[in-house]
Short mmCIF file of C-alpha atoms in Angstrom, two decimals:
data_model
loop_
_atom_site.label_atom_id
_atom_site.label_comp_id
_atom_site.label_asym_id
_atom_site.label_seq_id
_atom_site.Cartn_x
_atom_site.Cartn_y
_atom_site.Cartn_z
CA MET A 1 87.88 -68.70 38.01
CA ALA A 2 84.11 -68.81 37.35
CA LEU A 3 84.90 -69.03 33.64
CA LYS A 4 87.11 -72.11 34.16
CA VAL A 5 84.34 -73.87 36.09
CA ALA A 6 81.90 -73.08 33.27
CA GLU A 7 84.39 -74.45 30.71
CA VAL A 8 84.72 -77.66 32.71
CA LEU A 9 80.94 -78.12 32.81
CA ILE A 10 80.58 -77.52 29.06
CA LYS A 11 83.39 -79.95 28.24
CA TRP A 12 81.92 -82.57 30.54
CA ARG A 13 78.69 -82.51 28.63
CA GLY A 14 80.38 -82.44 25.27
CA GLU A 15 83.72 -84.20 25.42
CA GLY A 16 83.50 -86.85 28.06
CA ALA A 17 84.86 -87.76 31.43
CA GLN A 18 88.57 -87.87 30.50
CA GLN A 19 88.61 -84.25 29.47
CA VAL A 20 86.62 -83.27 32.55
CA GLU A 21 89.09 -85.09 34.77
CA ALA A 22 92.05 -83.35 33.11
CA ASP A 23 90.40 -79.94 33.40
CA THR A 24 89.45 -80.61 37.00
CA LYS A 25 93.09 -81.42 37.78
CA LYS A 26 94.15 -78.16 36.12
CA LEU A 27 91.56 -76.27 38.13
CA GLY A 28 92.68 -78.01 41.34
CA SER A 29 96.30 -77.17 40.59
CA ALA A 30 95.41 -73.53 39.94
CA LEU A 31 93.48 -73.36 43.21
CA THR A 32 96.39 -74.97 45.08
CA ASP A 33 98.80 -72.42 43.57
CA LEU A 34 96.43 -69.62 44.56
CA GLY A 35 96.23 -71.00 48.11
CA ASP A 36 100.04 -71.25 48.35
CA LYS A 37 100.42 -67.68 47.15
CA ALA A 38 97.80 -66.50 49.66
CA LYS A 39 99.56 -68.41 52.43
CA THR A 40 102.92 -66.82 51.50
CA ALA A 41 101.35 -63.37 51.32
CA GLY A 42 99.70 -63.96 54.69
CA ALA A 43 103.01 -64.95 56.25
CA VAL A 44 104.72 -61.85 54.85
CA LEU A 45 101.87 -59.62 56.00
CA SER A 46 101.85 -61.28 59.40
CA ALA A 47 105.59 -60.80 59.87
CA GLY A 48 105.36 -57.23 58.59
CA LEU A 49 102.52 -56.49 60.96
CA THR A 50 103.54 -58.55 63.97
CA ALA A 51 107.05 -57.11 64.39
CA PRO A 52 105.86 -53.47 64.49
CA LEU A 53 103.04 -54.38 66.88
CA VAL A 54 105.48 -56.09 69.23
CA LEU A 55 107.76 -53.04 69.06
CA ILE A 56 104.85 -50.70 69.75
CA GLY A 57 103.83 -52.86 72.71
CA LYS A 58 107.35 -52.76 74.14
CA GLN A 59 107.52 -48.99 73.71
CA ALA A 60 104.16 -48.61 75.45
CA VAL A 61 105.33 -50.71 78.40
CA ASP A 62 108.59 -48.73 78.59
CA ALA A 63 106.71 -45.42 78.44
CA ALA A 64 104.33 -46.52 81.19
CA SER A 65 107.28 -47.62 83.32
CA ASP A 66 109.05 -44.27 82.76
CA LEU A 67 105.87 -42.38 83.68
CA ASN A 68 105.50 -44.46 86.84
CA GLU A 69 109.12 -43.78 87.81
CA SER A 70 108.67 -40.04 87.25
CA MET A 71 105.47 -39.98 89.31
CA SER A 72 107.25 -41.81 92.10
CA ALA A 73 110.09 -39.25 92.01
CA VAL A 74 107.57 -36.38 92.15
CA GLU A 75 105.87 -37.95 95.18
CA THR A 76 109.22 -38.39 96.91
CA VAL A 77 110.50 -34.88 96.18
CA PHE A 78 107.31 -32.85 96.61
CA GLY A 79 105.62 -34.85 99.38
CA SER A 80 102.28 -33.28 100.29
CA THR A 81 102.31 -31.01 97.20
CA ALA A 82 102.94 -33.82 94.70
CA ASP A 83 99.31 -33.62 93.53
CA GLN A 84 99.84 -30.00 92.48
CA VAL A 85 102.74 -31.00 90.24
CA THR A 86 100.95 -34.11 88.98
CA ASN A 87 97.87 -32.09 88.04
CA PHE A 88 100.07 -29.52 86.30
CA SER A 89 101.68 -32.31 84.24
CA ARG A 90 98.31 -33.44 82.84
CA THR A 91 98.30 -30.46 80.48
CA ALA A 92 102.00 -30.68 79.66
CA ALA A 93 101.50 -31.74 76.04
CA SER A 94 99.20 -28.85 75.18
CA GLN A 95 100.65 -26.20 77.51
CA LEU A 96 104.35 -27.03 77.48
CA GLY A 97 104.94 -29.02 74.32
CA GLN A 98 106.32 -31.86 76.45
CA SER A 99 105.04 -35.28 77.36
CA ARG A 100 103.57 -35.75 80.80
CA GLN A 101 106.50 -37.97 81.72
CA ALA A 102 109.03 -35.34 80.59
CA ALA A 103 107.25 -32.65 82.61
CA LEU A 104 107.15 -34.84 85.73
CA SER A 105 110.79 -35.82 85.36
CA SER A 106 111.85 -32.20 84.89
CA ALA A 107 109.75 -31.04 87.82
CA ALA A 108 111.28 -33.70 90.07
CA ALA A 109 114.79 -32.61 89.06
CA MET A 110 113.94 -28.96 89.71
CA GLY A 111 112.26 -29.83 93.01
CA ALA A 112 115.31 -31.76 94.17
CA LEU A 113 117.46 -28.73 93.40
CA PHE A 114 115.13 -26.44 95.37
CA LYS A 115 114.88 -28.88 98.25
CA GLY A 116 118.65 -28.64 98.56
CA VAL A 117 118.45 -24.88 99.12
CA GLY A 118 115.77 -25.20 101.78
CA LEU A 119 112.51 -24.27 100.05
CA THR A 120 109.26 -25.66 101.48
CA GLU A 121 107.31 -28.28 99.52
CA ALA A 122 104.75 -25.66 98.49
CA GLN A 123 107.47 -23.26 97.32
CA MET A 124 109.21 -26.08 95.44
CA ALA A 125 105.98 -27.05 93.65
CA ASP A 126 105.15 -23.45 92.72
CA PHE A 127 108.67 -22.65 91.59
CA SER A 128 109.10 -25.89 89.64
CA THR A 129 105.83 -25.54 87.72
CA SER A 130 106.57 -21.86 87.05
CA LEU A 131 109.99 -22.72 85.65
CA LEU A 132 108.51 -25.49 83.51
CA GLN A 133 106.10 -22.95 82.04
CA ALA A 134 108.93 -20.41 81.59
CA SER A 135 111.04 -23.02 79.78
CA ALA A 136 108.14 -23.75 77.43
CA ASP A 137 107.68 -20.03 76.79
CA LEU A 138 111.41 -19.50 76.16
CA GLY A 139 111.51 -22.58 73.95
CA SER A 140 108.58 -21.33 71.91
CA PHE A 141 109.90 -17.78 71.63
CA TYR A 142 113.43 -18.84 70.66
CA ASN A 143 112.41 -21.98 68.72
CA VAL A 144 114.26 -24.28 71.12
CA ASP A 145 113.08 -27.55 72.62
CA PRO A 146 111.50 -26.83 76.05
CA GLY A 147 113.72 -29.49 77.62
CA VAL A 148 116.83 -27.72 76.34
CA ALA A 149 115.51 -24.38 77.64
CA LEU A 150 114.84 -25.95 81.05
CA ASP A 151 118.36 -27.40 81.17
CA LYS A 152 119.78 -23.94 80.52
CA ILE A 153 117.58 -22.40 83.21
CA ARG A 154 118.61 -25.13 85.66
CA SER A 155 122.28 -24.48 84.80
CA GLY A 156 121.73 -20.78 85.39
CA LEU A 157 120.24 -21.46 88.80
CA VAL A 158 123.40 -23.24 89.89
CA GLY A 159 125.68 -20.51 88.60
CA GLU A 160 126.40 -21.59 85.03
CA VAL A 161 124.92 -18.55 83.29
CA GLU A 162 126.50 -18.90 79.84
CA GLY A 163 123.58 -20.92 78.44
CA LEU A 164 121.07 -18.24 79.45
CA ARG A 165 122.66 -15.68 77.15
CA GLN A 166 120.98 -17.40 74.21
CA PHE A 167 117.72 -16.13 75.70
CA GLY A 168 118.95 -12.59 76.31
CA ILE A 169 119.46 -13.19 80.03
CA LEU A 170 122.72 -11.64 81.16
CA LEU A 171 123.80 -12.38 84.72
CA SER A 172 127.01 -11.72 86.52
CA ALA A 173 128.18 -12.75 89.96
CA ALA A 174 127.96 -9.11 91.06
CA ASP A 175 124.32 -8.88 89.88
CA VAL A 176 123.41 -12.05 91.78
CA GLU A 177 125.15 -10.86 94.96
CA ALA A 178 123.46 -7.46 94.78
CA LYS A 179 120.02 -9.06 94.34
CA ALA A 180 120.68 -11.48 97.20
CA LEU A 181 121.59 -8.57 99.46
CA ALA A 182 118.49 -6.62 98.38
CA LEU A 183 116.25 -9.62 99.10
CA GLY A 184 117.88 -10.26 102.44
CA LEU A 185 119.14 -13.66 101.33
CA ALA A 186 122.74 -12.80 102.14
CA ASP A 187 124.64 -10.27 104.19
CA ALA A 188 127.58 -8.10 103.24
CA ASN A 189 130.00 -10.69 104.63
#
């Protein structure tokens, strides 16, 4: 572009005003074309950048909402021991390989199960966080997603033991009854 301006100045001195006017129009047209191309490129870049940013923003809002819901569930289920579970969830990504929200959601589901069998809030918090850690360990050892491992553990706790066999855990109704008797959780009747 600097070369075209220099050519215009040389021609103006040597060839006269008509040639300068024609060259100036050419230069103006070239600059207009360049501006139009820049405007088009800007619009494409803007659309290509704006849409992903809007999507990222929506996902961030959804994730924050999910986390808030999970924290609310933990507070409801664990009551006075909710802080214990919440603090445990802060290291979920590094310790469990799960997001904080996934850990809180899983803990709340486990806690609700334990609440139904009469455990105290402290026992529920201890047992839930221990099972979350166990699911992460099983997942790591057997190369399975920790959430899948936790689902299989949860199924095992309610009597569906088939999924636990993948982890080398073999339970039978007779084994469970014998252990319950030994722990004083059930009687012979």
